[in-house]
mmCIF file of C-alpha atoms and ligand atoms in Angstrom:
data_model
loop_
_atom_site.group_PDB
_atom_site.id
_atom_site.type_symbol
_atom_site.label_atom_id
_atom_site.label_comp_id
_atom_site.label_asym_id
_atom_site.label_seq_id
_atom_site.Cartn_x
_atom_site.Cartn_y
_atom_site.Cartn_z
ATOM 1 C CA UNK A 884 144.812 96.095 103.296
ATOM 2 C CA UNK A 885 145.603 95.189 99.682
ATOM 3 C CA UNK A 886 144.909 98.020 97.261
ATOM 4 C CA UNK A 887 142.775 95.625 95.230
ATOM 5 C CA UNK A 888 140.240 95.746 98.073
ATOM 6 C CA UNK A 889 140.348 99.458 98.689
ATOM 7 C CA UNK A 890 136.918 101.086 98.876
ATOM 8 C CA UNK A 891 136.262 104.812 98.976
ATOM 9 C CA UNK A 892 134.713 106.337 102.102
ATOM 10 C CA UNK A 893 131.489 106.763 100.074
ATOM 11 C CA UNK A 894 131.363 103.107 99.062
ATOM 12 C CA UNK A 895 132.349 101.715 102.440
ATOM 13 C CA UNK A 896 129.925 103.857 104.439
ATOM 14 C CA UNK A 897 126.798 103.425 102.363
ATOM 15 C CA UNK A 898 124.125 100.948 103.497
ATOM 16 C CA UNK A 899 122.474 98.996 100.684
ATOM 17 C CA UNK A 900 118.753 99.681 100.296
ATOM 18 C CA UNK A 901 116.935 97.463 102.849
ATOM 19 C CA UNK A 902 113.737 97.489 100.803
ATOM 20 C CA UNK A 903 115.486 96.167 97.704
ATOM 21 C CA UNK A 904 117.331 93.613 99.896
ATOM 22 C CA UNK A 905 114.088 92.224 101.372
ATOM 23 C CA UNK A 906 112.525 92.062 97.930
ATOM 24 C CA UNK A 907 115.562 90.236 96.509
ATOM 25 C CA UNK A 908 115.541 87.731 99.400
ATOM 26 C CA UNK A 909 111.822 87.030 98.967
ATOM 27 C CA UNK A 910 112.215 86.635 95.197
ATOM 28 C CA UNK A 911 115.192 84.251 95.685
ATOM 29 C CA UNK A 912 113.164 82.118 98.132
ATOM 30 C CA UNK A 913 110.243 82.025 95.701
ATOM 31 C CA UNK A 914 112.603 81.056 92.844
ATOM 32 C CA UNK A 915 113.852 78.192 95.039
ATOM 33 C CA UNK A 916 110.282 76.883 95.213
ATOM 34 C CA UNK A 917 109.227 78.338 98.607
ATOM 35 C CA UNK A 918 105.678 79.635 98.989
ATOM 36 C CA UNK A 919 106.577 83.212 99.970
ATOM 37 C CA UNK A 920 104.082 85.934 100.901
ATOM 38 C CA UNK A 921 105.884 89.104 99.836
ATOM 39 C CA UNK A 922 104.886 92.419 101.428
ATOM 40 C CA UNK A 923 108.294 93.942 100.723
ATOM 41 C CA UNK A 924 108.048 95.313 97.209
ATOM 42 C CA UNK A 925 107.565 99.021 96.653
ATOM 43 C CA UNK A 926 106.106 98.484 93.215
ATOM 44 C CA UNK A 927 102.632 97.997 91.796
ATOM 45 C CA UNK A 928 101.950 94.399 90.781
ATOM 46 C CA UNK A 929 100.086 95.564 87.638
ATOM 47 C CA UNK A 930 101.602 95.686 84.182
ATOM 48 C CA UNK A 931 102.340 99.036 82.508
ATOM 49 C CA UNK A 932 99.207 100.146 80.559
ATOM 50 C CA UNK A 933 99.279 98.783 77.011
ATOM 51 C CA UNK A 934 99.051 102.180 75.255
ATOM 52 C CA UNK A 935 102.207 103.346 77.056
ATOM 53 C CA UNK A 936 104.088 100.201 76.073
ATOM 54 C CA UNK A 937 102.904 100.565 72.465
ATOM 55 C CA UNK A 938 104.212 104.141 72.265
ATOM 56 C CA UNK A 939 107.618 102.952 73.464
ATOM 57 C CA UNK A 940 107.701 100.069 70.977
ATOM 58 C CA UNK A 941 106.765 102.502 68.186
ATOM 59 C CA UNK A 942 109.607 104.810 69.246
ATOM 60 C CA UNK A 943 112.034 101.899 69.170
ATOM 61 C CA UNK A 944 110.840 100.891 65.700
ATOM 62 C CA UNK A 945 111.214 104.497 64.518
ATOM 63 C CA UNK A 946 114.829 104.479 65.615
ATOM 64 C CA UNK A 947 114.541 106.651 68.752
ATOM 65 C CA UNK A 948 117.548 104.745 70.008
ATOM 66 C CA UNK A 949 120.136 107.528 70.209
ATOM 67 C CA UNK A 950 121.151 109.931 72.982
ATOM 68 C CA UNK A 951 118.431 112.386 73.967
ATOM 69 C CA UNK A 952 119.194 115.903 75.259
ATOM 70 C CA UNK A 953 120.481 115.523 78.858
ATOM 71 C CA UNK A 954 117.434 117.148 80.558
ATOM 72 C CA UNK A 955 114.965 115.097 78.502
ATOM 73 C CA UNK A 956 113.099 114.890 75.190
ATOM 74 C CA UNK A 957 111.749 118.460 74.603
ATOM 75 C CA UNK A 958 108.136 117.285 74.062
ATOM 76 C CA UNK A 959 108.159 115.432 77.391
ATOM 77 C CA UNK A 960 109.560 118.436 79.230
ATOM 78 C CA UNK A 961 106.846 120.669 77.717
ATOM 79 C CA UNK A 962 104.093 118.219 78.632
ATOM 80 C CA UNK A 963 105.428 118.000 82.189
ATOM 81 C CA UNK A 964 105.594 121.798 82.491
ATOM 82 C CA UNK A 965 101.945 121.917 81.347
ATOM 83 C CA UNK A 966 100.904 119.173 83.796
ATOM 84 C CA UNK A 967 102.579 120.897 86.756
ATOM 85 C CA UNK A 968 100.952 124.218 85.893
ATOM 86 C CA UNK A 969 97.443 122.902 85.199
ATOM 87 C CA UNK A 970 97.169 120.026 87.655
ATOM 88 C CA UNK A 971 99.511 120.996 90.463
ATOM 89 C CA UNK A 972 99.081 124.766 90.225
ATOM 90 C CA UNK A 973 102.773 125.706 89.918
ATOM 91 C CA UNK A 974 102.582 129.044 88.118
ATOM 92 C CA UNK A 975 104.796 130.463 85.382
ATOM 93 C CA UNK A 976 106.680 127.235 84.800
ATOM 94 C CA UNK A 977 108.871 126.936 81.689
ATOM 95 C CA UNK A 978 109.864 123.635 80.085
ATOM 96 C CA UNK A 979 113.481 124.616 80.832
ATOM 97 C CA UNK A 980 112.707 124.156 84.542
ATOM 98 C CA UNK A 981 111.909 120.459 84.034
ATOM 99 C CA UNK A 982 114.526 117.671 84.033
ATOM 100 C CA UNK A 983 113.738 114.032 83.212
ATOM 101 C CA UNK A 984 116.097 111.544 84.879
ATOM 102 C CA UNK A 985 116.676 107.792 84.952
ATOM 103 C CA UNK A 986 114.293 107.237 87.894
ATOM 104 C CA UNK A 987 112.745 109.264 90.691
ATOM 105 C CA UNK A 988 115.565 108.043 92.899
ATOM 106 C CA UNK A 989 118.113 109.749 90.661
ATOM 107 C CA UNK A 990 115.958 112.894 90.539
ATOM 108 C CA UNK A 991 116.129 113.011 94.359
ATOM 109 C CA UNK A 992 119.877 112.482 94.341
ATOM 110 C CA UNK A 993 120.461 115.216 91.761
ATOM 111 C CA UNK A 994 118.196 117.603 93.673
ATOM 112 C CA UNK A 995 120.213 116.996 96.848
ATOM 113 C CA UNK A 996 123.569 117.244 95.030
ATOM 114 C CA UNK A 997 122.531 120.519 93.438
ATOM 115 C CA UNK A 998 121.994 122.372 96.728
ATOM 116 C CA UNK A 999 124.037 120.531 99.391
ATOM 117 C CA UNK A 1000 127.738 121.002 100.066
ATOM 118 C CA UNK A 1001 130.063 119.454 102.661
ATOM 119 C CA UNK A 1002 128.767 119.973 106.206
ATOM 120 C CA UNK A 1003 125.376 121.355 105.138
ATOM 121 C CA UNK A 1004 122.450 120.041 107.169
ATOM 122 C CA UNK A 1005 119.289 118.521 105.747
ATOM 123 C CA UNK A 1006 116.147 118.089 107.840
ATOM 124 C CA UNK A 1007 114.555 114.710 107.176
ATOM 125 C CA UNK A 1008 111.237 113.865 108.845
ATOM 126 C CA UNK A 1009 111.165 110.251 110.082
ATOM 127 C CA UNK A 1010 109.865 107.693 109.321
ATOM 128 C CA UNK A 1011 111.639 108.518 106.056
ATOM 129 C CA UNK A 1012 112.186 106.815 102.723
ATOM 130 C CA UNK A 1013 115.365 104.755 103.173
ATOM 131 C CA UNK A 1014 117.438 106.545 100.530
ATOM 132 C CA UNK A 1015 117.221 110.167 101.752
ATOM 133 C CA UNK A 1016 119.844 110.003 104.540
ATOM 134 C CA UNK A 1017 122.229 107.978 102.385
ATOM 135 C CA UNK A 1018 121.934 110.455 99.492
ATOM 136 C CA UNK A 1019 122.543 113.382 101.836
ATOM 137 C CA UNK A 1020 125.685 111.671 103.174
ATOM 138 C CA UNK A 1021 126.899 110.934 99.623
ATOM 139 C CA UNK A 1022 126.578 114.661 98.915
ATOM 140 C CA UNK A 1023 128.740 115.398 102.001
ATOM 141 C CA UNK A 1024 125.738 116.662 103.961
ATOM 142 C CA UNK A 1025 124.520 115.858 107.457
ATOM 143 C CA UNK A 1026 121.020 114.370 107.926
ATOM 144 C CA UNK A 1027 119.057 115.910 110.833
ATOM 145 C CA UNK A 1028 116.235 113.521 111.570
ATOM 146 C CA UNK A 1029 112.991 114.766 113.146
ATOM 147 C CA UNK A 1030 110.707 111.972 114.303
ATOM 148 C CA UNK A 1031 106.897 111.901 114.175
ATOM 149 C CA UNK A 1032 105.332 108.642 115.307
ATOM 150 C CA UNK A 1033 101.897 107.108 114.948
ATOM 151 C CA UNK A 1034 100.369 109.391 117.626
ATOM 152 C CA UNK A 1035 101.285 112.416 115.458
ATOM 153 C CA UNK A 1036 99.877 110.775 112.319
ATOM 154 C CA UNK A 1037 103.529 110.352 111.217
ATOM 155 C CA UNK A 1038 103.616 114.087 110.403
ATOM 156 C CA UNK A 1039 106.046 116.659 111.771
ATOM 157 C CA UNK A 1040 104.732 120.061 112.885
ATOM 158 C CA UNK A 1041 106.147 123.566 112.263
ATOM 159 C CA UNK A 1042 107.612 123.827 115.779
ATOM 160 C CA UNK A 1043 109.583 120.613 115.291
ATOM 161 C CA UNK A 1044 110.843 121.894 111.950
ATOM 162 C CA UNK A 1045 111.813 125.298 113.339
ATOM 163 C CA UNK A 1046 113.695 123.651 116.223
ATOM 164 C CA UNK A 1047 115.652 121.423 113.815
ATOM 165 C CA UNK A 1048 116.842 124.257 111.567
ATOM 166 C CA UNK A 1049 120.283 125.711 112.339
ATOM 167 C CA UNK A 1050 122.427 128.226 110.424
ATOM 168 C CA UNK A 1051 123.902 125.221 108.578
ATOM 169 C CA UNK A 1052 120.533 123.949 107.312
ATOM 170 C CA UNK A 1053 120.122 124.120 103.562
ATOM 171 C CA UNK A 1054 117.267 121.764 102.773
ATOM 172 C CA UNK A 1055 114.141 120.167 104.210
ATOM 173 C CA UNK A 1056 112.767 117.007 102.642
ATOM 174 C CA UNK A 1057 109.008 116.506 102.477
ATOM 175 C CA UNK A 1058 107.323 113.386 101.127
ATOM 176 C CA UNK A 1059 103.545 113.342 100.900
ATOM 177 C CA UNK A 1060 102.015 110.782 100.400
ATOM 178 C CA UNK A 1061 104.745 109.100 102.388
ATOM 179 C CA UNK A 1062 106.772 106.001 101.946
ATOM 180 C CA UNK A 1063 106.785 104.172 104.381
ATOM 181 C CA UNK A 1064 103.808 105.445 106.408
ATOM 182 C CA UNK A 1065 101.212 106.297 103.750
ATOM 183 C CA UNK A 1066 100.584 109.567 105.639
ATOM 184 C CA UNK A 1067 99.215 112.471 103.594
ATOM 185 C CA UNK A 1068 99.751 116.059 104.753
ATOM 186 C CA UNK A 1069 96.816 118.466 104.383
ATOM 187 C CA UNK A 1070 97.290 121.739 102.518
ATOM 188 C CA UNK A 1071 97.288 123.696 105.804
ATOM 189 C CA UNK A 1072 99.904 121.393 107.322
ATOM 190 C CA UNK A 1073 102.172 121.731 104.278
ATOM 191 C CA UNK A 1074 101.687 125.508 104.135
ATOM 192 C CA UNK A 1075 102.758 125.825 107.749
ATOM 193 C CA UNK A 1076 105.947 123.824 107.060
ATOM 194 C CA UNK A 1077 106.725 125.762 103.879
ATOM 195 C CA UNK A 1078 106.249 129.047 105.795
ATOM 196 C CA UNK A 1079 108.966 127.953 108.229
ATOM 197 C CA UNK A 1080 111.280 126.991 105.347
ATOM 198 C CA UNK A 1081 110.739 130.406 103.710
ATOM 199 C CA UNK A 1082 111.204 132.247 106.997
ATOM 200 C CA UNK A 1083 114.510 130.412 107.552
ATOM 201 C CA UNK A 1084 115.511 130.673 103.880
ATOM 202 C CA UNK A 1085 116.061 126.964 103.283
ATOM 203 C CA UNK A 1086 115.167 124.878 100.240
ATOM 204 C CA UNK A 1087 112.437 122.239 100.260
ATOM 205 C CA UNK A 1088 112.624 119.025 98.263
ATOM 206 C CA UNK A 1089 109.061 117.814 97.850
ATOM 207 C CA UNK A 1090 108.963 114.163 96.792
ATOM 208 C CA UNK A 1091 105.521 113.656 95.239
ATOM 209 C CA UNK A 1092 106.018 110.288 93.566
ATOM 210 C CA UNK A 1093 102.798 108.907 95.158
ATOM 211 C CA UNK A 1094 100.683 111.975 94.301
ATOM 212 C CA UNK A 1095 97.918 109.968 92.593
ATOM 213 C CA UNK A 1096 97.737 107.142 95.134
ATOM 214 C CA UNK A 1097 95.201 108.641 97.549
ATOM 215 C CA UNK A 1098 92.230 107.145 99.420
ATOM 216 C CA UNK A 1099 89.362 108.300 101.671
ATOM 217 C CA UNK A 1100 88.867 111.417 99.452
ATOM 218 C CA UNK A 1101 92.042 113.160 100.638
ATOM 219 C CA UNK A 1102 93.808 115.524 98.203
ATOM 220 C CA UNK A 1103 97.384 116.077 97.138
ATOM 221 C CA UNK A 1104 99.033 119.504 97.319
ATOM 222 C CA UNK A 1105 102.290 120.666 95.765
ATOM 223 C CA UNK A 1106 104.224 123.061 98.018
ATOM 224 C CA UNK A 1107 105.732 124.815 94.964
ATOM 225 C CA UNK A 1108 102.215 126.011 94.086
ATOM 226 C CA UNK A 1109 101.636 127.880 97.363
ATOM 227 C CA UNK A 1110 103.207 131.200 96.335
ATOM 228 C CA UNK A 1111 105.806 132.791 94.075
ATOM 229 C CA UNK A 1112 108.259 132.704 96.969
ATOM 230 C CA UNK A 1113 107.561 128.982 97.511
ATOM 231 C CA UNK A 1114 108.149 128.258 93.806
ATOM 232 C CA UNK A 1115 111.608 129.859 94.209
ATOM 233 C CA UNK A 1116 112.500 127.584 97.116
ATOM 234 C CA UNK A 1117 110.836 124.226 96.307
ATOM 235 C CA UNK A 1118 112.281 121.447 94.146
ATOM 236 C CA UNK A 1119 109.516 119.017 93.181
ATOM 237 C CA UNK A 1120 110.606 115.474 92.395
ATOM 238 C CA UNK A 1121 108.492 112.623 91.101
ATOM 239 C CA UNK A 1122 108.448 109.917 88.468
ATOM 240 C CA UNK A 1123 106.410 107.472 86.450
ATOM 241 C CA UNK A 1124 107.214 104.294 88.447
ATOM 242 C CA UNK A 1125 104.358 104.204 90.924
ATOM 243 C CA UNK A 1126 101.537 105.906 89.024
ATOM 244 C CA UNK A 1127 101.818 103.944 85.802
ATOM 245 C CA UNK A 1128 103.462 100.716 87.031
ATOM 246 C CA UNK A 1129 106.659 101.710 85.265
ATOM 247 C CA UNK A 1130 109.255 100.834 87.917
ATOM 248 C CA UNK A 1131 111.550 99.077 85.431
ATOM 249 C CA UNK A 1132 111.425 101.911 82.910
ATOM 250 C CA UNK A 1133 113.498 104.209 85.155
ATOM 251 C CA UNK A 1134 111.862 107.564 84.524
ATOM 252 C CA UNK A 1135 111.997 110.311 87.120
ATOM 253 C CA UNK A 1136 111.131 113.991 86.967
ATOM 254 C CA UNK A 1137 112.262 117.182 88.628
ATOM 255 C CA UNK A 1138 110.787 120.687 88.537
ATOM 256 C CA UNK A 1139 112.841 123.501 90.042
ATOM 257 C CA UNK A 1140 113.659 127.199 89.869
ATOM 258 C CA UNK A 1141 115.623 127.851 86.636
ATOM 259 C CA UNK A 1142 119.169 128.034 88.109
ATOM 260 C CA UNK A 1143 118.660 124.759 89.991
ATOM 261 C CA UNK A 1144 117.148 122.980 86.992
ATOM 262 C CA UNK A 1145 120.138 124.145 84.942
ATOM 263 C CA UNK A 1146 122.586 122.797 87.547
ATOM 264 C CA UNK A 1147 120.675 119.503 87.758
ATOM 265 C CA UNK A 1148 120.822 119.151 83.958
ATOM 266 C CA UNK A 1149 124.591 119.767 84.060
ATOM 267 C CA UNK A 1150 125.049 117.188 86.845
ATOM 268 C CA UNK A 1151 123.021 114.710 84.840
ATOM 269 C CA UNK A 1152 124.971 115.423 81.634
ATOM 270 C CA UNK A 1153 128.179 114.434 83.421
ATOM 271 C CA UNK A 1154 126.784 111.330 85.143
ATOM 272 C CA UNK A 1155 123.959 109.451 83.421
ATOM 273 C CA UNK A 1156 123.652 111.640 80.258
ATOM 274 C CA UNK A 1157 119.893 111.135 79.846
ATOM 275 C CA UNK A 1158 116.963 108.910 80.740
ATOM 276 C CA UNK A 1159 116.534 106.113 78.166
ATOM 277 C CA UNK A 1160 115.354 107.820 74.996
ATOM 278 C CA UNK A 1161 112.634 105.403 73.815
ATOM 279 C CA UNK A 1162 111.279 105.044 77.381
ATOM 280 C CA UNK A 1163 110.597 108.788 77.364
ATOM 281 C CA UNK A 1164 108.177 108.260 74.462
ATOM 282 C CA UNK A 1165 106.114 105.957 76.680
ATOM 283 C CA UNK A 1166 105.946 108.766 79.238
ATOM 284 C CA UNK A 1167 104.873 111.202 76.504
ATOM 285 C CA UNK A 1168 101.949 108.875 75.688
ATOM 286 C CA UNK A 1169 100.995 108.686 79.393
ATOM 287 C CA UNK A 1170 100.737 112.484 79.534
ATOM 288 C CA UNK A 1171 99.223 113.027 76.083
ATOM 289 C CA UNK A 1172 96.406 110.539 76.623
ATOM 290 C CA UNK A 1173 95.257 111.886 79.955
ATOM 291 C CA UNK A 1174 91.849 110.138 79.760
ATOM 292 C CA UNK A 1175 93.375 106.708 79.265
ATOM 293 C CA UNK A 1176 95.916 107.405 82.001
ATOM 294 C CA UNK A 1177 93.246 108.522 84.442
ATOM 295 C CA UNK A 1178 91.230 105.372 83.715
ATOM 296 C CA UNK A 1179 94.275 103.126 84.253
ATOM 297 C CA UNK A 1180 95.153 104.844 87.533
ATOM 298 C CA UNK A 1181 91.504 104.733 88.640
ATOM 299 C CA UNK A 1182 91.326 100.968 88.110
ATOM 300 C CA UNK A 1183 94.539 100.443 90.036
ATOM 301 C CA UNK A 1184 93.328 102.644 92.894
ATOM 302 C CA UNK A 1185 90.095 100.685 93.287
ATOM 303 C CA UNK A 1186 92.095 97.494 93.712
ATOM 304 C CA UNK A 1187 94.632 99.092 96.071
ATOM 305 C CA UNK A 1188 91.859 100.544 98.217
ATOM 306 C CA UNK A 1189 90.203 97.135 98.628
ATOM 307 C CA UNK A 1190 93.528 95.575 99.582
ATOM 308 C CA UNK A 1191 94.314 98.402 101.984
ATOM 309 C CA UNK A 1192 91.067 97.780 103.876
ATOM 310 C CA UNK A 1193 91.738 94.049 103.971
ATOM 311 C CA UNK A 1194 95.318 94.394 105.225
ATOM 312 C CA UNK A 1195 94.400 97.105 107.724
ATOM 313 C CA UNK A 1196 91.550 95.081 109.242
ATOM 314 C CA UNK A 1197 93.741 91.977 109.418
ATOM 315 C CA UNK A 1198 96.632 93.800 111.107
ATOM 316 C CA UNK A 1199 94.364 95.584 113.573
ATOM 317 C CA UNK A 1200 92.956 92.200 114.611
ATOM 318 C CA UNK A 1201 96.384 90.850 115.644
ATOM 319 C CA UNK A 1202 97.165 91.325 119.315
ATOM 320 C CA UNK A 1203 100.381 93.277 119.896
ATOM 321 C CA UNK A 1204 100.215 95.096 116.533
ATOM 322 C CA UNK A 1205 98.950 98.688 116.318
ATOM 323 C CA UNK A 1206 98.155 99.912 112.824
ATOM 324 C CA UNK A 1207 97.036 103.394 111.772
ATOM 325 C CA UNK A 1208 94.807 104.005 108.763
ATOM 326 C CA UNK A 1209 97.106 105.287 106.018
ATOM 327 C CA UNK A 1210 95.536 107.415 103.277
ATOM 328 C CA UNK A 1211 98.150 107.342 100.564
ATOM 329 C CA UNK A 1212 100.770 105.311 98.636
ATOM 330 C CA UNK A 1213 100.439 101.528 99.047
ATOM 331 C CA UNK A 1214 101.956 100.902 102.456
ATOM 332 C CA UNK A 1215 100.853 100.286 106.007
ATOM 333 C CA UNK A 1216 103.338 100.917 108.803
ATOM 334 C CA UNK A 1217 102.220 99.133 111.963
ATOM 335 C CA UNK A 1218 103.915 99.429 115.351
ATOM 336 C CA UNK A 1219 105.219 96.086 116.530
ATOM 337 C CA UNK A 1220 107.242 97.030 119.612
ATOM 338 C CA UNK A 1221 104.333 95.667 121.699
ATOM 339 C CA UNK A 1222 105.439 92.194 120.657
ATOM 340 C CA UNK A 1223 108.741 92.530 122.521
ATOM 341 C CA UNK A 1224 111.214 92.132 119.630
ATOM 342 C CA UNK A 1225 113.033 94.686 117.521
ATOM 343 C CA UNK A 1226 111.923 95.045 113.915
ATOM 344 C CA UNK A 1227 115.066 93.472 112.381
ATOM 345 C CA UNK A 1228 114.695 90.316 114.496
ATOM 346 C CA UNK A 1229 110.960 90.275 113.853
ATOM 347 C CA UNK A 1230 111.371 90.468 110.062
ATOM 348 C CA UNK A 1231 114.179 87.885 109.937
ATOM 349 C CA UNK A 1232 112.312 85.378 112.083
ATOM 350 C CA UNK A 1233 109.036 85.960 110.260
ATOM 351 C CA UNK A 1234 110.671 85.218 106.906
ATOM 352 C CA UNK A 1235 112.408 82.106 108.257
ATOM 353 C CA UNK A 1236 109.447 80.693 110.156
ATOM 354 C CA UNK A 1237 106.492 81.681 107.987
ATOM 355 C CA UNK A 1238 108.011 82.794 104.662
ATOM 356 C CA UNK A 1239 106.409 86.206 105.020
ATOM 357 C CA UNK A 1240 108.550 89.121 103.779
ATOM 358 C CA UNK A 1241 108.150 92.540 105.436
ATOM 359 C CA UNK A 1242 110.625 95.428 105.674
ATOM 360 C CA UNK A 1243 111.882 96.202 109.191
ATOM 361 C CA UNK A 1244 111.294 99.804 110.311
ATOM 362 C CA UNK A 1245 114.924 100.483 111.294
ATOM 363 C CA UNK A 1246 115.905 101.399 107.706
ATOM 364 C CA UNK A 1247 113.130 104.030 107.751
ATOM 365 C CA UNK A 1248 114.392 105.511 111.032
ATOM 366 C CA UNK A 1249 111.603 103.803 113.023
ATOM 367 C CA UNK A 1250 112.793 100.562 114.662
ATOM 368 C CA UNK A 1251 109.467 100.027 116.496
ATOM 369 C CA UNK A 1252 107.621 99.567 113.207
ATOM 370 C CA UNK A 1253 107.570 97.452 110.076
ATOM 371 C CA UNK A 1254 106.443 98.260 106.529
ATOM 372 C CA UNK A 1255 104.005 96.159 104.546
ATOM 373 C CA UNK A 1256 103.218 96.942 100.931
ATOM 374 C CA UNK A 1257 99.739 96.045 99.702
ATOM 375 C CA UNK A 1258 100.879 96.211 96.092
ATOM 376 C CA UNK A 1259 100.394 92.464 96.090
ATOM 377 C CA UNK A 1260 97.512 90.102 95.363
ATOM 378 C CA UNK A 1261 94.447 89.609 97.592
ATOM 379 C CA UNK A 1262 95.358 85.954 98.057
ATOM 380 C CA UNK A 1263 98.880 86.833 99.266
ATOM 381 C CA UNK A 1264 97.335 89.335 101.697
ATOM 382 C CA UNK A 1265 94.921 86.733 103.084
ATOM 383 C CA UNK A 1266 97.510 83.978 103.368
ATOM 384 C CA UNK A 1267 100.174 86.346 104.721
ATOM 385 C CA UNK A 1268 97.840 87.719 107.405
ATOM 386 C CA UNK A 1269 97.013 84.199 108.629
ATOM 387 C CA UNK A 1270 100.720 83.364 108.852
ATOM 388 C CA UNK A 1271 101.518 86.670 110.550
ATOM 389 C CA UNK A 1272 98.776 86.090 113.146
ATOM 390 C CA UNK A 1273 100.155 82.606 113.859
ATOM 391 C CA UNK A 1274 103.706 83.976 114.176
ATOM 392 C CA UNK A 1275 102.640 86.785 116.530
ATOM 393 C CA UNK A 1276 100.629 84.492 118.784
ATOM 394 C CA UNK A 1277 103.658 82.169 119.042
ATOM 395 C CA UNK A 1278 105.742 85.227 120.094
ATOM 396 C CA UNK A 1279 103.272 86.340 122.771
HETATM 397 C C1 PLP B 753 109.346 108.151 98.331
HETATM 398 C C2 PLP B 753 109.999 107.647 97.098
HETATM 399 N N1 PLP B 753 110.639 108.514 96.314
HETATM 400 C C3 PLP B 753 111.246 108.126 95.176
HETATM 401 C C4 PLP B 753 111.226 106.800 94.784
HETATM 402 C C5 PLP B 753 111.955 106.450 93.512
HETATM 403 O O1 PLP B 753 111.260 105.731 92.600
HETATM 404 P P1 PLP B 753 111.870 105.405 91.158
HETATM 405 O O2 PLP B 753 113.349 105.557 91.254
HETATM 406 O O3 PLP B 753 111.442 104.024 90.850
HETATM 407 O O4 PLP B 753 111.282 106.401 90.211
HETATM 408 C C6 PLP B 753 110.585 105.849 95.578
HETATM 409 C C7 PLP B 753 110.617 104.414 95.229
HETATM 410 O O5 PLP B 753 110.425 103.549 96.037
HETATM 411 C C8 PLP B 753 109.934 106.291 96.762
HETATM 412 O O6 PLP B 753 109.273 105.430 97.541
#
């Protein structure tokens, strides 16, 4: 092979994100004039709240256009430390334990890079967010997938976790509320998993990016708040994308024991330097004006909840599809294996025949399922459901 086409093992082995690919395909079809019903996007369809945008514009006007300190603007780190202590119950947190990154995705990657070396194993509950196994492989680690299907509420139990941990295990990834299933672990369920991690002396990465997107009165719990010992073992990652409709801003967060936060800041200083400086001022406004933020999130949740009910009822009415009631994030993850086709074929044919975009479950480690996001309009949900029902009855 010509050297001009040489790709590293990392570049040649990585799969591109299937969720971004579906979204790009749907957007390209729509740009070409097709009437596409997109259920692929993992982003709220609302605009960023005006007061957050204004704070960013003000920062730009004031010349906040230079490098920021690698781990983040000090005021933002302090506000985040305060939020995680007061709201999430993580005790004794210092601002130095907080790192702001260009996106929650990068926060996850840095967390993994900071504790995983070649050959180390990482337990990943499936269905999982598409990027976890790829990030683990990029860090030289080995993903150990533990599956929990619809019957188990898409939640792994302590026995499964214990059985998956070997002397090479370094990290367990938890994600509640979950992408792609919308499952939310109870406090008792999380405590039982964290107990196993502590007993086996492995780290936990808790991805809490959907912490505010909860329905049916369920609550969110941060594993790092469970005990002093847990705070020493848990890396909490999150970001502003989902809560405040800030996907394009690229702002992620990480809270970790001091030595890990320090290592993450060093990794960031040698890779991305810092999250965009003026964008961080928008995040400061989101945290400083908690009342306005709560109101904006509350409005969004009311709309999401209505759409969730609509999509759930519509999916449950289609023969061959089994859909559980998800209580978090903005996804439903129905089982479609009853229709007799694998999820990749199903999604490809559905997009071709009916111009409905869904993400096949294979990329989430669950080929019997597909993911639909209800972060889309009511009219798309109604139209998309009618097309989906027609497509499924033609398959039967
Ligand atoms: C579970 C989970 N974690 C992290 C992220 C990263 O989000 P962002 O990089 O936009 O902050 C996403 C985005 O889809 C996600 O679903």
